[in-house]
Coordinates of C-alpha atoms in Angstrom, one line a residue:
D1 CA 47.3 -9.6 -26.5
Y2 CA 45.3 -12.4 -28.3
G3 CA 45.9 -15.0 -25.6
A4 CA 49.7 -14.6 -25.2
T5 CA 49.1 -13.8 -21.5
W6 CA 46.2 -14.3 -19.1
T7 CA 45.1 -12.8 -15.8
R8 CA 42.8 -14.6 -13.4
I9 CA 39.6 -12.8 -12.3
N10 CA 38.1 -15.5 -10.2
N11 CA 38.9 -14.4 -6.7
G12 CA 36.0 -15.4 -4.5
I13 CA 34.7 -18.1 -6.8
P14 CA 35.7 -21.6 -5.5
A15 CA 38.0 -23.6 -7.8
H16 CA 35.5 -26.4 -8.2
D17 CA 32.7 -24.0 -9.2
F18 CA 33.4 -23.4 -12.9
T19 CA 31.9 -20.5 -14.7
R20 CA 29.4 -21.1 -17.6
V21 CA 28.4 -17.5 -18.5
I22 CA 29.5 -14.0 -17.7
R23 CA 27.7 -10.7 -18.5
A24 CA 28.5 -7.1 -18.0
D25 CA 25.8 -4.7 -16.6
P26 CA 24.8 -2.4 -19.5
T27 CA 24.5 0.7 -17.4
T28 CA 27.1 0.4 -14.7
K29 CA 30.8 0.1 -15.5
G30 CA 32.7 -2.5 -13.5
L31 CA 29.5 -4.5 -12.5
L32 CA 29.7 -8.1 -13.7
Y33 CA 27.5 -11.1 -13.2
A34 CA 28.8 -14.7 -13.5
G35 CA 26.7 -17.8 -13.8
T36 CA 28.5 -20.9 -12.5
E37 CA 27.7 -24.6 -11.9
T38 CA 26.2 -23.8 -8.5
G39 CA 24.7 -20.3 -8.7
V40 CA 25.3 -16.6 -9.5
Y41 CA 28.2 -14.4 -8.4
V42 CA 28.6 -10.6 -8.7
S43 CA 31.6 -8.4 -9.0
L44 CA 31.6 -4.6 -8.4
D45 CA 35.2 -4.1 -9.6
D46 CA 35.5 -5.6 -13.1
G47 CA 36.1 -9.1 -11.8
V48 CA 38.9 -8.4 -9.3
N49 CA 36.6 -9.8 -6.5
W50 CA 33.5 -11.8 -6.6
R51 CA 30.8 -12.7 -4.0
R52 CA 27.8 -15.0 -4.3
L53 CA 24.4 -13.5 -4.7
A54 CA 22.4 -14.4 -1.6
G55 CA 18.6 -15.0 -1.9
N56 CA 16.3 -17.9 -2.6
L57 CA 18.1 -19.2 -5.8
P58 CA 18.7 -22.9 -5.2
V59 CA 21.9 -24.6 -6.1
A60 CA 21.6 -25.1 -9.8
P61 CA 23.8 -24.7 -13.0
I62 CA 23.3 -21.3 -14.5
H63 CA 23.7 -21.6 -18.2
E64 CA 22.5 -18.1 -19.2
L65 CA 22.2 -14.6 -17.7
L66 CA 20.3 -11.6 -19.2
V67 CA 19.9 -8.1 -17.8
K68 CA 16.5 -6.8 -18.8
N69 CA 16.0 -3.1 -17.8
S70 CA 16.8 -3.3 -14.1
D71 CA 16.2 -7.0 -13.5
L72 CA 18.7 -10.0 -13.7
I73 CA 17.3 -13.1 -15.4
A74 CA 19.0 -16.4 -14.8
G75 CA 18.4 -19.5 -17.0
T76 CA 19.1 -22.7 -15.0
H77 CA 19.7 -26.1 -16.4
G78 CA 16.6 -28.3 -16.0
R79 CA 15.0 -26.2 -13.3
A80 CA 13.3 -22.9 -14.2
I81 CA 13.9 -19.2 -14.9
W82 CA 14.8 -17.1 -11.8
I83 CA 14.6 -13.3 -11.8
L84 CA 16.3 -11.0 -9.4
D85 CA 14.0 -7.9 -9.2
D86 CA 15.7 -4.5 -9.2
L87 CA 19.4 -4.2 -9.7
T88 CA 19.5 -0.7 -8.3
P89 CA 21.2 -1.6 -5.0
L90 CA 24.0 -3.4 -6.9
R91 CA 24.4 -0.5 -9.4
L92 CA 24.7 2.0 -6.6
A93 CA 26.7 -0.1 -4.2
A94 CA 30.1 1.5 -5.1
S95 CA 28.7 5.1 -4.6
I96 CA 26.8 4.6 -1.3
P97 CA 28.4 6.5 1.6
A98 CA 29.9 4.2 4.2
D99 CA 28.3 6.0 7.2
G100 CA 25.0 7.7 8.1
A101 CA 21.5 7.3 7.0
Y102 CA 20.9 6.7 3.3
L103 CA 17.8 6.7 1.1
M104 CA 18.1 4.8 -2.1
P105 CA 16.4 6.3 -5.2
P106 CA 13.4 4.0 -6.0
R107 CA 13.3 2.6 -9.5
E108 CA 10.5 3.5 -12.0
S109 CA 7.4 1.7 -10.8
P110 CA 4.6 0.5 -13.0
R111 CA 1.0 1.2 -11.8
V112 CA -0.9 -2.0 -12.3
L113 CA -4.4 -1.8 -11.1
P114 CA -5.8 -4.9 -9.4
G115 CA -9.0 -5.1 -11.5
I116 CA -11.4 -7.6 -10.1
D117 CA -9.7 -9.4 -7.2
W118 CA -11.5 -11.2 -4.4
S119 CA -8.4 -12.0 -2.5
E120 CA -7.9 -10.8 1.1
N121 CA -4.9 -10.6 3.4
V122 CA -6.5 -12.7 6.2
A123 CA -4.0 -14.7 8.3
G124 CA -4.8 -18.1 9.6
W125 CA -5.8 -20.2 6.5
T126 CA -4.9 -20.9 2.9
N127 CA -6.6 -18.5 0.4
Y128 CA -7.5 -19.6 -3.1
L129 CA -9.4 -16.5 -4.2
G130 CA -6.5 -14.6 -5.6
G131 CA -6.6 -13.2 -9.1
R132 CA -3.4 -15.0 -10.0
G133 CA -4.6 -18.5 -9.2
G134 CA -3.0 -20.9 -6.8
G135 CA -3.1 -20.8 -3.0
Y136 CA -1.3 -18.5 -0.6
V137 CA -0.9 -18.0 3.1
V138 CA -0.6 -14.6 4.8
T139 CA 1.7 -13.6 7.7
V140 CA 1.6 -10.1 9.3
T141 CA 4.9 -8.5 10.4
P142 CA 5.2 -6.5 13.6
D143 CA 5.1 -3.4 11.3
G144 CA 1.7 -4.4 10.1
E145 CA 2.8 -5.5 6.6
A146 CA 0.8 -8.4 5.2
V147 CA 3.2 -10.8 3.4
R148 CA 1.8 -13.4 1.0
T149 CA 3.6 -16.7 0.5
Y150 CA 2.4 -18.5 -2.6
L151 CA 2.3 -22.3 -2.3
D152 CA 2.2 -23.5 -5.9
L153 CA 3.3 -20.7 -8.2
G154 CA 6.1 -18.1 -8.6
E155 CA 6.3 -14.9 -6.7
N156 CA 6.0 -11.6 -8.6
P157 CA 7.7 -8.3 -7.7
P158 CA 5.9 -6.4 -5.0
A159 CA 3.0 -4.4 -6.3
G160 CA 4.0 -1.0 -5.3
V161 CA 6.9 1.4 -5.0
I162 CA 10.0 -0.2 -3.4
V163 CA 11.8 2.1 -1.0
R164 CA 15.1 1.1 0.5
Y165 CA 16.9 3.0 3.2
R166 CA 19.8 2.4 5.6
L167 CA 19.8 3.4 9.3
P168 CA 23.2 3.4 11.1
E169 CA 21.5 2.5 14.4
A170 CA 18.1 2.1 15.9
P171 CA 16.5 5.6 16.1
D172 CA 15.7 7.2 19.4
K173 CA 12.3 8.3 18.1
P174 CA 10.1 7.1 15.2
I175 CA 11.3 7.8 11.7
E176 CA 9.0 9.3 9.1
L177 CA 8.4 8.3 5.4
T178 CA 6.4 10.9 3.4
F179 CA 5.3 10.6 -0.2
K180 CA 4.4 13.8 -2.1
N181 CA 3.1 14.3 -5.7
A182 CA 4.5 16.7 -8.2
A183 CA 2.4 19.6 -6.8
G184 CA 4.1 19.1 -3.4
E185 CA 0.9 17.7 -1.8
V186 CA 1.3 15.0 0.8
V187 CA -0.2 11.8 -0.6
R188 CA 0.7 9.4 2.3
A189 CA 2.8 9.5 5.4
F190 CA 4.1 6.7 7.6
T191 CA 6.1 6.5 10.8
S192 CA 7.9 3.6 12.4
R193 CA 6.6 1.8 15.5
K194 CA 5.7 3.8 18.5
E195 CA 6.1 2.9 22.2
D196 CA 2.4 2.3 22.7
D197 CA 2.0 0.1 19.6
P198 CA 0.7 -3.5 20.2
P199 CA 3.0 -6.5 19.3
K200 CA 1.6 -6.2 15.8
A201 CA 0.9 -2.7 14.7
K202 CA -2.8 -2.0 13.8
E203 CA -1.7 0.3 11.0
R204 CA 1.1 0.1 8.5
R205 CA 4.4 1.2 10.0
A206 CA 7.8 1.8 8.4
P207 CA 10.6 -0.6 9.5
A208 CA 13.4 1.0 11.5
Q209 CA 16.0 -1.7 12.0
P210 CA 19.7 -0.9 12.1
G211 CA 21.1 -1.5 8.6
W212 CA 19.0 -1.8 5.5
N213 CA 15.2 -1.6 5.5
R214 CA 12.7 -2.1 2.8
F215 CA 9.2 -0.5 2.6
I216 CA 6.5 -1.1 -0.1
W217 CA 4.2 1.8 -0.7
D218 CA 1.0 0.5 -2.3
M219 CA 0.5 3.7 -4.4
R220 CA -2.7 4.7 -2.6
W221 CA -3.8 7.9 -1.0
A222 CA -4.4 7.8 2.8
P223 CA -7.5 5.8 3.9
A224 CA -10.7 7.6 4.8
T225 CA -11.5 8.3 8.5
K226 CA -12.3 5.0 10.2
I227 CA -15.9 4.7 11.5
E228 CA -15.9 4.1 15.2
G229 CA -17.9 1.3 16.8
T230 CA -18.1 -2.5 17.0
D231 CA -20.2 -3.2 14.0
P232 CA -19.0 -4.4 10.5
A233 CA -18.8 -0.8 9.2
A234 CA -16.2 -0.1 11.9
E235 CA -14.0 -3.1 11.2
K236 CA -11.4 -1.3 9.0
P237 CA -10.9 2.1 7.3
I238 CA -11.8 2.5 3.6
D239 CA -8.7 2.4 1.4
G240 CA -7.7 5.5 -0.4
P241 CA -7.7 5.5 -4.3
F242 CA -4.6 4.7 -6.4
V243 CA -2.5 7.7 -7.4
K244 CA -2.1 8.6 -11.1
P245 CA 1.1 8.0 -13.0
G246 CA 3.5 10.8 -12.6
T247 CA 6.5 12.1 -10.7
Y248 CA 6.6 11.8 -6.9
T249 CA 9.1 12.4 -4.1
V250 CA 9.8 10.2 -1.0
T251 CA 11.3 11.8 2.1
L252 CA 12.9 10.0 5.0
K253 CA 13.2 11.8 8.2
V254 CA 15.6 10.4 10.9
G255 CA 15.9 12.7 13.8
E256 CA 16.8 16.1 12.4
T257 CA 18.1 14.6 9.1
E258 CA 15.9 14.6 6.0
L259 CA 16.7 12.7 2.8
S260 CA 14.6 12.9 -0.3
Q261 CA 14.6 11.1 -3.6
P262 CA 12.4 11.6 -6.7
F263 CA 10.8 8.6 -8.5
T264 CA 8.3 8.0 -11.3
I265 CA 5.1 5.9 -11.4
V266 CA 4.2 4.9 -15.0
K267 CA 1.3 3.1 -16.6
P268 CA 2.0 -0.1 -18.5
S269 CA 3.2 0.6 -22.0
N270 CA 0.5 -1.4 -23.8
L271 CA -2.4 0.8 -22.5
P272 CA -4.0 3.4 -24.8
A273 CA -5.2 5.8 -22.1
S274 CA -3.6 9.2 -22.2
Q275 CA -2.3 11.1 -19.2
A276 CA -5.3 13.4 -19.4
D277 CA -7.5 10.4 -19.1
L278 CA -5.7 9.2 -15.9
D279 CA -5.7 12.7 -14.5
A280 CA -9.5 12.8 -14.8
Q281 CA -9.7 9.3 -13.3
E282 CA -7.8 10.4 -10.2
D283 CA -9.8 13.6 -10.0
L284 CA -13.1 11.7 -9.7
L285 CA -11.6 9.2 -7.3
L286 CA -10.4 11.9 -5.0
R287 CA -13.8 13.6 -5.1
I288 CA -15.4 10.3 -4.1
H289 CA -12.9 9.7 -1.4
R290 CA -13.2 13.1 0.2
Q291 CA -17.0 12.7 0.3
I292 CA -16.5 9.3 1.9
D293 CA -14.2 10.8 4.5
R294 CA -16.5 13.7 5.2
T295 CA -19.4 11.2 5.6
A296 CA -17.4 9.0 7.9
K297 CA -16.5 11.9 10.2
A298 CA -20.2 12.9 10.4
I299 CA -21.2 9.3 11.2
N300 CA -18.7 9.3 14.0
Q301 CA -20.1 12.6 15.3
M302 CA -23.6 11.1 15.2
R303 CA -22.5 8.0 17.1
D304 CA -20.8 10.1 19.7
L305 CA -23.8 12.3 20.1
R306 CA -26.2 9.3 20.4
G307 CA -24.0 7.9 23.1
Q308 CA -24.1 11.2 25.0
L309 CA -27.9 11.5 24.6
D310 CA -28.3 7.9 25.8
G311 CA -26.4 8.8 28.9
W312 CA -28.5 11.9 29.5
A313 CA -31.7 9.9 29.1
K314 CA -30.6 7.3 31.6
R315 CA -29.4 9.8 34.2
T316 CA -32.5 12.0 34.1
K317 CA -35.1 9.4 33.5
E318 CA -36.3 9.5 37.1
G319 CA -35.4 13.0 38.2
N320 CA -36.3 15.0 35.1
E321 CA -38.6 13.1 32.6
E322 CA -38.8 16.2 30.3
V323 CA -35.0 16.2 29.7
A324 CA -35.0 12.4 29.4
K325 CA -37.7 12.5 26.8
A326 CA -36.0 15.3 24.8
A327 CA -32.8 13.4 24.8
E328 CA -34.5 10.2 23.6
T329 CA -36.3 12.1 20.8
L330 CA -33.1 13.8 19.6
R331 CA -31.2 10.5 19.8
D332 CA -33.9 8.8 17.6
K333 CA -33.8 11.7 15.1
V334 CA -30.0 11.4 14.8
L335 CA -30.3 7.6 14.4
E336 CA -32.8 8.1 11.5
V337 CA -30.3 10.3 9.7
E338 CA -27.5 7.8 10.3
K339 CA -29.7 5.0 8.9
T340 CA -29.9 6.8 5.6
L341 CA -26.1 6.6 5.3
L342 CA -25.5 3.1 6.7
V343 CA -27.2 0.5 8.8
P344 CA -25.8 0.7 12.3
D345 CA -25.2 -2.2 14.7
L346 CA -25.3 -5.0 12.2
R347 CA -24.1 -8.4 13.2
P348 CA -20.8 -9.6 11.7
G349 CA -21.1 -11.7 8.5
W350 CA -22.9 -11.2 5.2
A351 CA -26.4 -12.3 6.2
D352 CA -27.4 -9.0 8.0
N353 CA -26.0 -6.9 5.1
I354 CA -28.1 -8.8 2.6
N355 CA -31.3 -8.6 4.7
N356 CA -30.9 -4.9 5.3
G357 CA -29.6 -3.8 1.9
I358 CA -27.0 -1.1 1.3
R359 CA -27.3 2.6 2.1
L360 CA -25.8 5.8 0.7
L361 CA -22.3 5.4 2.1
E362 CA -21.9 1.9 0.8
K363 CA -23.2 2.9 -2.6
L364 CA -20.6 5.6 -2.8
T365 CA -17.7 3.4 -1.6
A366 CA -18.8 0.8 -4.2
L367 CA -18.3 3.3 -6.9
S368 CA -14.5 3.7 -6.4
P369 CA -13.6 0.1 -7.4
V370 CA -15.6 0.6 -10.6
V371 CA -13.9 3.8 -11.5
Q372 CA -10.4 2.3 -11.0
L373 CA -11.2 -1.0 -12.5
G374 CA -8.8 -0.2 -15.4
D375 CA -6.7 2.6 -16.9
Y376 CA -9.4 4.7 -18.6
R377 CA -11.2 8.1 -18.3
P378 CA -14.3 7.9 -16.0
T379 CA -17.5 7.2 -17.8
D380 CA -20.4 9.6 -17.9
A381 CA -22.4 7.1 -15.9
A382 CA -19.8 7.1 -13.1
E383 CA -19.8 10.9 -13.0
A384 CA -23.6 10.9 -12.8
A385 CA -23.6 8.2 -10.1
Y386 CA -21.2 10.3 -8.0
A387 CA -23.3 13.4 -8.4
D388 CA -26.4 11.6 -7.4
F389 CA -24.9 9.9 -4.3
A390 CA -23.0 13.0 -3.2
A391 CA -26.1 15.2 -3.4
R392 CA -28.2 12.7 -1.5
I393 CA -25.5 12.4 1.2
D394 CA -25.2 16.2 1.4
T395 CA -29.0 16.4 2.1
Q396 CA -28.6 14.1 5.0
L397 CA -25.6 15.9 6.4
E398 CA -27.4 19.2 6.2
A399 CA -30.3 17.6 8.1
F400 CA -27.9 16.5 10.8
D401 CA -26.4 20.0 10.9
S402 CA -29.9 21.4 11.3
L403 CA -30.5 19.2 14.3
L404 CA -27.3 20.4 15.9
S405 CA -28.0 24.0 15.3
T406 CA -31.7 24.0 16.3
T407 CA -32.9 21.1 18.4
L408 CA -29.7 20.6 20.3
T409 CA -29.4 24.3 21.1
D410 CA -33.0 24.5 22.3

């Protein structure tokens, strides 16, 4: 009534903490944000009640607030700009059921390829090789997530799809998180910690704490089969390629309950590549990755066979020289095939790798980062390189199969 009467809507904001700016969420009715002399408050009921937004925002006067897409940007007086990434939890807060497991719909996630990035998630020292500049330290959670803490620059949103879910209590058995593409194909699957896991899981696990949990999917297909052994080639599995932009589904399984939510991965808006270009990129990356996986499995088979043949040679050396000699001969033939794919039993470090050069498997694995260096259709040279490496690997795998079917049988 033009100021004739007024109603207070500051319940929850201390009397000394005067308000400088108030903004309404452009998509959710009743959701308000207030910037005060000491921080940011949020209301879910049109200002009837307020609560302070928790987080790492220091005490500072908030002179301006802006909602950009699904982020809240706060302008502080004499400090800096602070951004709260992803307002989806606040926008859905009023509609979330009070009880039971709940899977929040992930927001639209941009696919930003890493390009040339020499950084590594190695705990124990400060790393200065990141593509963003500045130094960072890495800590690894019990669920196997590597968390970077930047020492002298701001923190960007997580590079991946942010999945939030609520568990009413600690589950009796591991939960499952499954990501599928539009064709219904399983791209990646995770479980929570298992009873036999070490204090820090060797592979990425989904958190399963009572209450709200957050999981970041890095938008990659599952890694290739890990090479077995103690040499550098066996240190870690080879990462899967990045998925293409498109529509996906995440499914949370808790006991007998399954909850699913669709989400979208998009390419940055300033890129000229078409969807057909990125479809072709993923197609080549998957062909490379499946050949890598097939080769790794064959190498594991070779190593297992060599170990068995070594055992036969040692056990029969004195009692049956003919068997021992045959075992040694076959072992050496298998080793020669393996040496065309990678150099076995190298010492840790870069010196042995340089001295021995790279073999077919390493050439093939080095092709993937080139193909996914940016958002573009694979070049003719990349297709030709894949065809060459794959054919040469197939020749060696056929030679190994021939050893198994002829020499080993005899």
